[in-house]
PDB file of C-alpha atoms in Angstrom:
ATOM      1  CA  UNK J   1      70.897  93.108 105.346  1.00 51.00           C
ATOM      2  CA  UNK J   2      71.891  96.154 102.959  1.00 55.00           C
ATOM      3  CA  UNK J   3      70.436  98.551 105.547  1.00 62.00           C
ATOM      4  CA  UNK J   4      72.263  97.265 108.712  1.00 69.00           C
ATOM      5  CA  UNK J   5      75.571  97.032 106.368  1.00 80.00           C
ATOM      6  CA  UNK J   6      74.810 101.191 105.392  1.00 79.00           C
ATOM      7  CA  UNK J   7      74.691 102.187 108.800  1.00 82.00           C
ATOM      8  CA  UNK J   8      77.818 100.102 109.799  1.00 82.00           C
ATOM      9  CA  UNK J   9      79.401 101.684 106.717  1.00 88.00           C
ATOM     10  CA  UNK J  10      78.546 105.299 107.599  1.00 90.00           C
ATOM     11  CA  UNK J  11      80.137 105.059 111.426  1.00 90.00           C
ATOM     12  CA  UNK J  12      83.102 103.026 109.864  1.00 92.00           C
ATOM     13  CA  UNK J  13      84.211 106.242 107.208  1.00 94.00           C
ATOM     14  CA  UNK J  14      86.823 108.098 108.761  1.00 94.00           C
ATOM     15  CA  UNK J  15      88.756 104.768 110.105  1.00 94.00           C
ATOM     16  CA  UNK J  16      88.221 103.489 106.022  1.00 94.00           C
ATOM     17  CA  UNK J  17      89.368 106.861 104.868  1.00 94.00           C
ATOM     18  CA  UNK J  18      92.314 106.753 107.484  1.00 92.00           C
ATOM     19  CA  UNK J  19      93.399 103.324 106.118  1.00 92.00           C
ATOM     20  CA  UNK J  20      92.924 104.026 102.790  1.00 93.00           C
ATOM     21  CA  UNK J  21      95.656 107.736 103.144  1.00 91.00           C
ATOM     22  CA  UNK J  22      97.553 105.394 104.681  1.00 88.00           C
ATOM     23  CA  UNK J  23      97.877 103.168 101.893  1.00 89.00           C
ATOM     24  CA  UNK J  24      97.890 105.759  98.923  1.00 90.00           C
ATOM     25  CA  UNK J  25      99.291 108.977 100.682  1.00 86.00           C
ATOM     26  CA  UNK J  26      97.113 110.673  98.665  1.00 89.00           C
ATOM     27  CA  UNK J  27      93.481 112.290  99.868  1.00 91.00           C
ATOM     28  CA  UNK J  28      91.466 112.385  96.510  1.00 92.00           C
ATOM     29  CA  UNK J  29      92.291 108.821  95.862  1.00 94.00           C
ATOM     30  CA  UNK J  30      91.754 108.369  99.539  1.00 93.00           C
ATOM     31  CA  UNK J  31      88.408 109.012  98.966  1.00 94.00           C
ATOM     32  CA  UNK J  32      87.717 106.982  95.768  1.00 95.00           C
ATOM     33  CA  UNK J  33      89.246 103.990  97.336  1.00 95.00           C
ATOM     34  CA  UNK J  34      87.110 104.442 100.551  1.00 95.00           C
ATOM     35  CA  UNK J  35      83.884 104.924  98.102  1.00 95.00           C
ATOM     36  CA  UNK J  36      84.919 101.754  95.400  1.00 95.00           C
ATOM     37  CA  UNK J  37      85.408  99.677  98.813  1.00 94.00           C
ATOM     38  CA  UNK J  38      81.750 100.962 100.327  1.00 93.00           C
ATOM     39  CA  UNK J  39      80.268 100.402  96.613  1.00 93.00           C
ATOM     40  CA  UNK J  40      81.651  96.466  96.390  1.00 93.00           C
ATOM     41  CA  UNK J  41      80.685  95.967 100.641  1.00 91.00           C
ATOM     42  CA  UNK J  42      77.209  96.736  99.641  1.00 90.00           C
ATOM     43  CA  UNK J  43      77.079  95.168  96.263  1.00 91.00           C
ATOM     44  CA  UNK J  44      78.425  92.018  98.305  1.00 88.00           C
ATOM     45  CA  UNK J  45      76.135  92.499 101.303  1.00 87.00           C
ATOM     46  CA  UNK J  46      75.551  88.835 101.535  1.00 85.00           C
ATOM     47  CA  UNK J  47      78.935  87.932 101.769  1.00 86.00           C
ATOM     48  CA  UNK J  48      79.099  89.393 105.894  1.00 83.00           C
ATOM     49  CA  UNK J  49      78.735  86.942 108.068  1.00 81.00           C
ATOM     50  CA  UNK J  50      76.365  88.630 111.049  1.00 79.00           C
ATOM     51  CA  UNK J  51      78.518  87.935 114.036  1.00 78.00           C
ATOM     52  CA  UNK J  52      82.177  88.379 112.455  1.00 82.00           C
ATOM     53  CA  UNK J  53      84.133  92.048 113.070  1.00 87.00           C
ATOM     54  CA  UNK J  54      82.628  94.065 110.423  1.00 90.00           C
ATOM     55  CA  UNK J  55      85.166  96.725 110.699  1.00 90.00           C
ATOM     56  CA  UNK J  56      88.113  94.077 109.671  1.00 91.00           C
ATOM     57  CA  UNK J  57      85.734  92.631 106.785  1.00 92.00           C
ATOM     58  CA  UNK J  58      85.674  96.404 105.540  1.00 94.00           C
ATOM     59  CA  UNK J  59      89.370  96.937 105.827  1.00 94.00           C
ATOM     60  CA  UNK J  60      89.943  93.962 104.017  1.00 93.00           C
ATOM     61  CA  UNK J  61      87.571  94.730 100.988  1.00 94.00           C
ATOM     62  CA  UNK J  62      89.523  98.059 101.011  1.00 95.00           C
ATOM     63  CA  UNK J  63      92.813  96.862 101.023  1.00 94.00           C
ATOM     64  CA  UNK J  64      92.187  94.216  98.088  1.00 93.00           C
ATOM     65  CA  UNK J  65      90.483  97.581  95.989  1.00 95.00           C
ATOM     66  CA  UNK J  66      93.848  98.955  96.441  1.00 93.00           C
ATOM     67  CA  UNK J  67      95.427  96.365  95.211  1.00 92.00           C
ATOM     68  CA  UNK J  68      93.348  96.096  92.428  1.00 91.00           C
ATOM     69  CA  UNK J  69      93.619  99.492  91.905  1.00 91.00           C
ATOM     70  CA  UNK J  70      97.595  99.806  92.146  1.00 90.00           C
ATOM     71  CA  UNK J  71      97.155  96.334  89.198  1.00 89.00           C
ATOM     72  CA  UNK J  72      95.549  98.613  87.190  1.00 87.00           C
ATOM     73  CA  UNK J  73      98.076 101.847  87.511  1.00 84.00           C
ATOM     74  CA  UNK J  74     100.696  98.976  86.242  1.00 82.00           C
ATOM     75  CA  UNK J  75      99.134  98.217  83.602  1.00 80.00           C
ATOM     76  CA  UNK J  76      97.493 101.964  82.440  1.00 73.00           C
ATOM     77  CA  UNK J  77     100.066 104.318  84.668  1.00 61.00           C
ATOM     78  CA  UNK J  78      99.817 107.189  87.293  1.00 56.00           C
ATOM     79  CA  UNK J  79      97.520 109.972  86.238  1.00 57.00           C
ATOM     80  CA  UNK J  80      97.963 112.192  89.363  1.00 55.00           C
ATOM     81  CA  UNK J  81     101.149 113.638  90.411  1.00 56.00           C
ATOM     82  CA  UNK J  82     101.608 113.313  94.368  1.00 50.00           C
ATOM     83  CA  UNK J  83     104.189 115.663  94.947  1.00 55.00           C
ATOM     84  CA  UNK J  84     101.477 118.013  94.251  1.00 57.00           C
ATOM     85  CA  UNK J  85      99.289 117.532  96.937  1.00 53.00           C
ATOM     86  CA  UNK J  86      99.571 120.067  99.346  1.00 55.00           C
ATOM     87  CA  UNK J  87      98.004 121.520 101.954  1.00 52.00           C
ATOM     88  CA  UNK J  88      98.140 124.935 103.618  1.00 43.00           C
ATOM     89  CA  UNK J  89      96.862 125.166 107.247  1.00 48.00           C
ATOM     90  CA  UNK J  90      97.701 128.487 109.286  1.00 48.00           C
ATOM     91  CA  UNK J  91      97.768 128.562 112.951  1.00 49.00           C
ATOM     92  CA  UNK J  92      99.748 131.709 114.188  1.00 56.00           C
ATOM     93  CA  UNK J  93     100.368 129.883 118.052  1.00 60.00           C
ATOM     94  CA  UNK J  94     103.847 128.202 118.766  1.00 69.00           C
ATOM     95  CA  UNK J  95     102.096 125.347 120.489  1.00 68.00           C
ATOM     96  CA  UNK J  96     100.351 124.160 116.961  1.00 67.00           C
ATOM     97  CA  UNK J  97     103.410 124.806 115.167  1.00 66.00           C
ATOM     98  CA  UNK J  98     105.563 122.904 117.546  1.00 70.00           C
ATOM     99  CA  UNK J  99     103.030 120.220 117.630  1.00 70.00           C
ATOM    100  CA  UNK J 100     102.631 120.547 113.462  1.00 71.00           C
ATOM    101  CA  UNK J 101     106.399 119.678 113.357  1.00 73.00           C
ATOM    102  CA  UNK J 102     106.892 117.028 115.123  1.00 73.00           C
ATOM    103  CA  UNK J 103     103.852 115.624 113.422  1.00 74.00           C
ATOM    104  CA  UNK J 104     105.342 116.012 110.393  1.00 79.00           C
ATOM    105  CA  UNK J 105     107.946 114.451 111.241  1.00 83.00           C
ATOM    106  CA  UNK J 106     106.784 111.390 112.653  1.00 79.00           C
ATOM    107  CA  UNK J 107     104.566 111.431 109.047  1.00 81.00           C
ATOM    108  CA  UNK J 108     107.864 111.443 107.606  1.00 86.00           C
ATOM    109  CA  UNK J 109     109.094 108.532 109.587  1.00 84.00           C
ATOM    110  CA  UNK J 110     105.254 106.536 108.675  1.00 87.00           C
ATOM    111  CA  UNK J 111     105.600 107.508 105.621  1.00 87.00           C
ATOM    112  CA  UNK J 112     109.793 106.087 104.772  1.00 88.00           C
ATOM    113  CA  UNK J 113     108.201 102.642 106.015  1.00 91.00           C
ATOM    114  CA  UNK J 114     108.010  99.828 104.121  1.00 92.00           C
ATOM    115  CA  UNK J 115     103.799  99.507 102.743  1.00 91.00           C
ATOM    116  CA  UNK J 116     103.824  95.985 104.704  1.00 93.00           C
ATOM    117  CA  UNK J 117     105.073  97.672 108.056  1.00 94.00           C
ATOM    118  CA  UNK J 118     102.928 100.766 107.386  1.00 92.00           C
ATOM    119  CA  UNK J 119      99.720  98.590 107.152  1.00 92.00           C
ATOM    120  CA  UNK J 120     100.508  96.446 110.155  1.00 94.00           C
ATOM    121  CA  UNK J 121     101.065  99.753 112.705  1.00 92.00           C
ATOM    122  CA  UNK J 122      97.903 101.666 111.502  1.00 89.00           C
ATOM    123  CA  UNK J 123      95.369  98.681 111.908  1.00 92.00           C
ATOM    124  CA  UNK J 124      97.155  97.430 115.090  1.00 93.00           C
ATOM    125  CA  UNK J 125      98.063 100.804 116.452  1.00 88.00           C
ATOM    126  CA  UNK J 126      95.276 103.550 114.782  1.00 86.00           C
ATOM    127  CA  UNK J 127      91.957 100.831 114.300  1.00 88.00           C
ATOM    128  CA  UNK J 128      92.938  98.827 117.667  1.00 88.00           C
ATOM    129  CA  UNK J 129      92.274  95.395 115.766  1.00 92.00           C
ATOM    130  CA  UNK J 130      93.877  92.897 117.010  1.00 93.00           C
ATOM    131  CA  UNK J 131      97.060  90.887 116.007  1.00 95.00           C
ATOM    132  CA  UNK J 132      94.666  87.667 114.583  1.00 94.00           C
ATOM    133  CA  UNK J 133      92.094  90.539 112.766  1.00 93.00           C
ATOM    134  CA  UNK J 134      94.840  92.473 111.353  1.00 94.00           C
ATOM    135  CA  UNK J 135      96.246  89.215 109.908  1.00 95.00           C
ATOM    136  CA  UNK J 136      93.063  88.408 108.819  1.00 93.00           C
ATOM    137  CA  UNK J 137      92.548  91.920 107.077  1.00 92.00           C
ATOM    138  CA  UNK J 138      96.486  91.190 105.236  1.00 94.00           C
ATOM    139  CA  UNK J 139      95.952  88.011 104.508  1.00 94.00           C
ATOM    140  CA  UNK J 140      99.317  86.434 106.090  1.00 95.00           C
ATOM    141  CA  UNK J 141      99.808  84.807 109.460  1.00 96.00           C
ATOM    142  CA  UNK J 142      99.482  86.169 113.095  1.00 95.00           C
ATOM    143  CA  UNK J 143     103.589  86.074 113.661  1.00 95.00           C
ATOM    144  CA  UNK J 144     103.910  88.056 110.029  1.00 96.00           C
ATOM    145  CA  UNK J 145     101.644  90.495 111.709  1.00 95.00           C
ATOM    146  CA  UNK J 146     103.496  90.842 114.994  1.00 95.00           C
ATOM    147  CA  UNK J 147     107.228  90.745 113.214  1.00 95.00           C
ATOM    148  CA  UNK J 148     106.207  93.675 111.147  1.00 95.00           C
ATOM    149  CA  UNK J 149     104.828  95.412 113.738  1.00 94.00           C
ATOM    150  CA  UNK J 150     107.704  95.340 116.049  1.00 95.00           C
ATOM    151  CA  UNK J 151     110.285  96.167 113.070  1.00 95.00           C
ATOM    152  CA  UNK J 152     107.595  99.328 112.323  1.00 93.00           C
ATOM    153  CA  UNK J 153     108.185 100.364 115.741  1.00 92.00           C
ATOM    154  CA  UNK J 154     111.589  99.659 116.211  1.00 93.00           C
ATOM    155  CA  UNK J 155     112.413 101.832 112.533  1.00 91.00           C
ATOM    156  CA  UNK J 156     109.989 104.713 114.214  1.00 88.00           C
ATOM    157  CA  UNK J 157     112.214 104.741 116.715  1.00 89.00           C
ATOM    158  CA  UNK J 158     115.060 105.191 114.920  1.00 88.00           C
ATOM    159  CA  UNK J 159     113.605 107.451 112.632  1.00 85.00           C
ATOM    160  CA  UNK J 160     112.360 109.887 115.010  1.00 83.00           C
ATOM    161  CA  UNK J 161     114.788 109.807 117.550  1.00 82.00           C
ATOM    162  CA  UNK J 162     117.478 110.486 115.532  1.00 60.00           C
ATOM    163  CA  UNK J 163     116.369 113.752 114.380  1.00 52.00           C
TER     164      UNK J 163
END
């Protein structure tokens, strides 16, 4: 089962690596999280049901690492500064500009949600899993889900319409 699991994992990386800079804001850790979650899927193989949504298994088993890992920054503290991380892209067209800005600022907007509501919208909204798979994935019921998503949206709103 180990090799069916690797080549689900591989195709499922850049939506793991989406969730997980979604959760930590931060690529480097982005990338450990997404690496600790692939190590414990495959050291846990037998644990998959064949049948069940692997993607929402995987976003689970990353979500819990981060919680892990954010129990363990409690306990030892942050090591990495994340008003550091920066990054420098150069595009000398208006379009891409235009378009960089109002990404950024609906980022912003993401970003000033609460972690609960930020969840929610990216697995509803970026993964496409459904209401009863994202509650699954968080662990709480199917209205939490949907009352979190509809107060994400309805802050977005505000957020970026205001500007």
């Amino acid at each position: 089962m180990p090799a069916a699991i690797g080549q689900e994992l591989v195709a499922l990386l850049p939506r793991l690596r989406r969730f997980a800079l979604v959760l930590c804001r931060s690529q480097p850790l982005a990338d450990d999280l997404v690496q600790g979650a692939c190590e414990r899927a495959l050291a846990n193989a037998d644990s998959w049901s064949p049948g069940t949504k692997f993607d929402a298994w995987m976003f689970r088993i990353l979500r819990n690492y981060w919680i892990d890992h954010l129990r363990r920054m409690r306990t030892e503290g942050m090591a990495e500064d994340l008003s550091q991380q920066t990054q420098l892209v150069g595009d000398p067209g208006e379009g891409p500009i235009l378009s960089r800005l109002v990404l950024s600022e609906v980022q912003r907007a993401i970003d000033n949600l609460p972690q609960e509501q930020r969840e929610v919208l990216l697995l509803v909204c970026a993964e496409d899993l459904s209401y009863r798979e994202t509650a699954e994935v968080l662990g709480v019921p199917i209205g939490t889900v949907m009352s979190r998503l509809a107060r994400a949206r309805k802050r977005l709103m505000e957020l970026t319409t205001a500007a």
